[in-house]
C-alpha positions as a printed NumPy array, in Angstrom:
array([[-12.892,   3.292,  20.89 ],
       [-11.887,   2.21 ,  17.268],
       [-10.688,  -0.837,  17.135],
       [ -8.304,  -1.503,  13.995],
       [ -6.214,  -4.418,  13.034],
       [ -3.085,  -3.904,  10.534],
       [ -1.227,  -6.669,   8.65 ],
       [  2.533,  -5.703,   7.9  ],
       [  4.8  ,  -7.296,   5.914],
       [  7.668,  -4.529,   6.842],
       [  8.515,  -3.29 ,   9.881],
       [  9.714,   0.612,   8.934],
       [  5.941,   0.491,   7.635],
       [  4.755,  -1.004,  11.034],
       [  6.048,   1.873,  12.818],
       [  5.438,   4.834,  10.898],
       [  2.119,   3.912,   9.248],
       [  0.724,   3.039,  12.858],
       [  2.154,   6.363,  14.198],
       [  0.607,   8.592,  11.42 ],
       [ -2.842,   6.601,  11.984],
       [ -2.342,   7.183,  15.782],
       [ -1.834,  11.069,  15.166],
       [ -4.785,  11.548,  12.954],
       [ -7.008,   9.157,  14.303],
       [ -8.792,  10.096,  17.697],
       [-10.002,   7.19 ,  19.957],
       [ -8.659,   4.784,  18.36 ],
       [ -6.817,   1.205,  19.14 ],
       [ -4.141,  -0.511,  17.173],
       [ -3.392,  -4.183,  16.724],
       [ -0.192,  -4.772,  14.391],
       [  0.904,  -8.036,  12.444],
       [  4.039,  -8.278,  11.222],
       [  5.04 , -10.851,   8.591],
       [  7.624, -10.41 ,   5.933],
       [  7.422, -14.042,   4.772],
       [  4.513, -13.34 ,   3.005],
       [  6.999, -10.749,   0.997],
       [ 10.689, -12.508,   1.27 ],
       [  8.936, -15.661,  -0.061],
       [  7.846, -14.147,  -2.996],
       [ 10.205, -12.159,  -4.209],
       [ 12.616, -15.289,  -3.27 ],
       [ 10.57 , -17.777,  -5.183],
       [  9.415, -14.678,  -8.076],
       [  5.697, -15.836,  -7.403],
       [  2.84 , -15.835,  -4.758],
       [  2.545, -19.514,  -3.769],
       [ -0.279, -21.452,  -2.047],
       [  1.078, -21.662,   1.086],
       [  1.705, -17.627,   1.201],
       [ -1.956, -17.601,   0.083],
       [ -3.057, -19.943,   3.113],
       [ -0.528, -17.692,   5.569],
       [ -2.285, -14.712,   4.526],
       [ -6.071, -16.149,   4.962],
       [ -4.486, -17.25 ,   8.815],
       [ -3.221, -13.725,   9.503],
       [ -6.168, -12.354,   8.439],
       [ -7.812, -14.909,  10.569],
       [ -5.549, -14.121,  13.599],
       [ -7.088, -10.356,  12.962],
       [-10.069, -10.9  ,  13.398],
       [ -9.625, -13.429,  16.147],
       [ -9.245,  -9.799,  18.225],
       [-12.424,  -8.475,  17.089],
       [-11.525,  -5.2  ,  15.342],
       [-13.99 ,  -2.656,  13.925],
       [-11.502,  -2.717,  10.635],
       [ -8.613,  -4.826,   9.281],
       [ -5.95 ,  -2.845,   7.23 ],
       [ -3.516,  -4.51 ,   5.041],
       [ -0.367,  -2.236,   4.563],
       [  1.518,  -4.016,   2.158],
       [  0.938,  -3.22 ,  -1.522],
       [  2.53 ,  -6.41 ,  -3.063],
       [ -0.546,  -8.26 ,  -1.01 ],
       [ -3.207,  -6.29 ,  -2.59 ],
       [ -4.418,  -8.725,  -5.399],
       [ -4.436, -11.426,  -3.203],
       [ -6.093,  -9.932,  -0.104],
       [ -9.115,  -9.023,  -2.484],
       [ -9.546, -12.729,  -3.421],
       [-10.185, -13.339,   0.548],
       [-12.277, -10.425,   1.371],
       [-15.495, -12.425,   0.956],
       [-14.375, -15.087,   3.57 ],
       [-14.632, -12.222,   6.131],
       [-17.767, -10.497,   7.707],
       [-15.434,  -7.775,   8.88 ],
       [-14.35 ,  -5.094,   6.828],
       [-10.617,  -4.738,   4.948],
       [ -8.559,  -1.941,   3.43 ],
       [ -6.182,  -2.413,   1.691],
       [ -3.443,   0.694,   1.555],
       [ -2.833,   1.681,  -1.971],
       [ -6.623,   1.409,  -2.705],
       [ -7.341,   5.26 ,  -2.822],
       [ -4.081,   5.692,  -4.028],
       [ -4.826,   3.636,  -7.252],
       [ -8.173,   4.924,  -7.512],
       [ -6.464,   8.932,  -8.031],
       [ -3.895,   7.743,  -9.906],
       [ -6.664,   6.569, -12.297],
       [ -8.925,   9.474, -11.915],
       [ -6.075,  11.877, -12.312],
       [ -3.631,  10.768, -14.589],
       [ -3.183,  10.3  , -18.406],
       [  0.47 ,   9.132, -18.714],
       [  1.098,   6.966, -14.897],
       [  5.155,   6.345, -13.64 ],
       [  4.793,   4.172, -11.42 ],
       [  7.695,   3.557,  -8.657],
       [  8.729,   0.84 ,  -6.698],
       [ 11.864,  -0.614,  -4.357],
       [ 10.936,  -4.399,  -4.706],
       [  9.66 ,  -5.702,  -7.493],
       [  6.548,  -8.028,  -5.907],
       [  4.582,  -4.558,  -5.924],
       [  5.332,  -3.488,  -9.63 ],
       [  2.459,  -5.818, -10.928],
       [ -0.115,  -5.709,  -8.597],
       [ -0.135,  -2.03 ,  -8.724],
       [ -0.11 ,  -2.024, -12.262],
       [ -3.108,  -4.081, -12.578],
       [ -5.185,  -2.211,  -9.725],
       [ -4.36 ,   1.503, -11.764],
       [ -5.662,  -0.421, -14.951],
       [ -8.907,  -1.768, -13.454],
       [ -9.951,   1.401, -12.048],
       [ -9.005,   3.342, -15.682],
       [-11.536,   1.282, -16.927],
       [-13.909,   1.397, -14.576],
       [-13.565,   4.939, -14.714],
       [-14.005,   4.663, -19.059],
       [-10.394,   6.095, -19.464],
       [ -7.316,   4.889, -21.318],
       [ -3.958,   5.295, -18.97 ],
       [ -0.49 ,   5.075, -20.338],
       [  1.803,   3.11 , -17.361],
       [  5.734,   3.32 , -17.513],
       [  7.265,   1.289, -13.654],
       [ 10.633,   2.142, -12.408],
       [ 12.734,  -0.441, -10.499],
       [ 15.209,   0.736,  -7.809],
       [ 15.931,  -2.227,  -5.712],
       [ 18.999,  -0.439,  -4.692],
       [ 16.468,   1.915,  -2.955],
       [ 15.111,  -0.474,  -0.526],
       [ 18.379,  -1.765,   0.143],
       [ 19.021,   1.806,   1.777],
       [ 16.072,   1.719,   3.827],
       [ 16.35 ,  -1.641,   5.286],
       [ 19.942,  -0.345,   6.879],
       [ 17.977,   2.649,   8.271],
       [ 19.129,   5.036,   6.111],
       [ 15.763,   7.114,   4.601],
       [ 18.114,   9.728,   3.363],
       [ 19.925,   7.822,   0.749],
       [ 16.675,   5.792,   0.178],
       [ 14.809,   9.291,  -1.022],
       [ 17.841,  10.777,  -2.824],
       [ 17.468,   6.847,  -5.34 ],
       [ 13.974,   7.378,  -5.814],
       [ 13.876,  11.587,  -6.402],
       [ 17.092,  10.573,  -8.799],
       [ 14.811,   9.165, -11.216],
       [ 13.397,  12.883, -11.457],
       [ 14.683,  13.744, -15.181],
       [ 12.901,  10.413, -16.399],
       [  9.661,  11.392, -15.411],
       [  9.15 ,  15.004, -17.122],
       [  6.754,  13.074, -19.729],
       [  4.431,  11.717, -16.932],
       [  1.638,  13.643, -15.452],
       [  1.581,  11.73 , -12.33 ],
       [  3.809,   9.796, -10.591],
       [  2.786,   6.917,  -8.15 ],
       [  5.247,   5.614,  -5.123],
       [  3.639,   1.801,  -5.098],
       [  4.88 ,   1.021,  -1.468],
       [  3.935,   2.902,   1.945],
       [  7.866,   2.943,   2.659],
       [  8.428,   4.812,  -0.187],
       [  6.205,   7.594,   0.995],
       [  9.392,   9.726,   3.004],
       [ 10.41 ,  10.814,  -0.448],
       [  7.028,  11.921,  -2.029],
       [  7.466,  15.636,  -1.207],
       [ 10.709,  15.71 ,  -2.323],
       [ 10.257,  13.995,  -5.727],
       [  6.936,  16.738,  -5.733],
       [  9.921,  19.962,  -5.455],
       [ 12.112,  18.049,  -8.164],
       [  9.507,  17.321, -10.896],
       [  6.839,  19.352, -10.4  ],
       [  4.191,  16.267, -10.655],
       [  1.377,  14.968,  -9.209],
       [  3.134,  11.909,  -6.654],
       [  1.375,  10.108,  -5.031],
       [  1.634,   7.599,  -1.946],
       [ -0.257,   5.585,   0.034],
       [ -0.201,   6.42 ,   3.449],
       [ -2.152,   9.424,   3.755],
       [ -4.738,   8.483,   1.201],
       [ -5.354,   5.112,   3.301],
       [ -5.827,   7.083,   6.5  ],
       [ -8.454,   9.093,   4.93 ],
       [ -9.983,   5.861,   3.608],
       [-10.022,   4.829,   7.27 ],
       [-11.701,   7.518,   8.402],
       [-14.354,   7.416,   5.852],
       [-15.115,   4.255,   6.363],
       [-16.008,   5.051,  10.34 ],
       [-17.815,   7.736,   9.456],
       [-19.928,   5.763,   7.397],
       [-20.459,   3.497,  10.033],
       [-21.365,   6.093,  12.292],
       [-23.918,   7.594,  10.362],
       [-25.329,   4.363,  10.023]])
């Protein structure tokens, strides 16, 4: 049994996210976090401040406290912050948009990069950057705001949510790849794909496959 600990800071995310895992991942055990403080504090405060920073080192703490094989952080916005931690932990941690910001890198020349809240526009920035230059390349970055997106979403309604984002369609014919920053932005990746033509990525599926790498490198250990 694979035993797997997520942190959540939304709870659309929570469910599907776990689900997909669930579906693709055999044998396997989910524990799920959810706090959105660590997110509504930001974005209410426009900063990540110390006592987010000590909330987050106690989740991840209340993680491992139930002795997972893995601990998965699905929020984006976290990302920088979570990798500042990673060496107070024995246990290993993912963090979702890693792979994600890894092919963005690797693939792309000229990077749009989406988002519904704007705590995740930086972070994500940075993280495609750092891996450009590990990688020796130069990457142009344009981000798109649509707070009105997310709005949609957190009344339950994914439709009008996907139809924001895949609006922003005619602004991205100069990019060669187009990056959705947050996992709950990942219902409208196929349909941005049909309207521009582009590379779009999102993290979801590219975490899962991390996952699964990362037992099967245990395993063959």
């Amino acid at each position: 049994m694979k035993k797997i600990g997520i942190l959540h800071t939304v709870e659309s995310v929570c469910k599907s996210f776990t689900s997909r895992i669930e579906k693709e991942i055999a044998d396997v055990k989910l524990n799920n976090l959810l706090d959105d403080y660590l997110v509504t504090e930001t974005k209410q405060v426009g900063y990540f401040p110390t006592q987010n920073m000590k909330k987050l080192y106690f989740d991840l703490c209340s993680l491992e406290l139930e002795s997972p094989d893995l601990i998965v952080v699905s929020c984006s916005s976290l990302t920088p912050y979570v990798k500042q931690l990673c060496s107070l932990f024995e246990i290993g941690i993912i963090c979702i948009d890693e792979r994600m910001c890894h092919d963005a890198a690797e693939s792309g020349n000229k990077i749009a990069i989406i988002a519904t809240a704007p705590t995740t526009l930086g972070p994500t920035v940075s993280r495609i950057e750092e891996n450009a230059i590990h990688l020796g390349k130069k990457v142009e970055i344009k981000t798109f705001l649509v707070e009105e997106a997310m709005e949609m979403l957190s009344v339950g309604n994914v439709s009008a949510h996907d139809e924001i984002i895949c609006s922003l369609a005619d602004d991205l014919s100069d990019f060669d790849t187009v990056v959705l920053a947050q996992a709950s932005m990942a219902s409208a990746e196929e349909k941005l794909k049909g309207k521009t033509g582009k590379l779009v990525l999102s993290s979801p599926e590219l975490c899962i496959q991390d996952i699964k790498d990362y037992f099967e490198k245990r395993r063959g250990n």
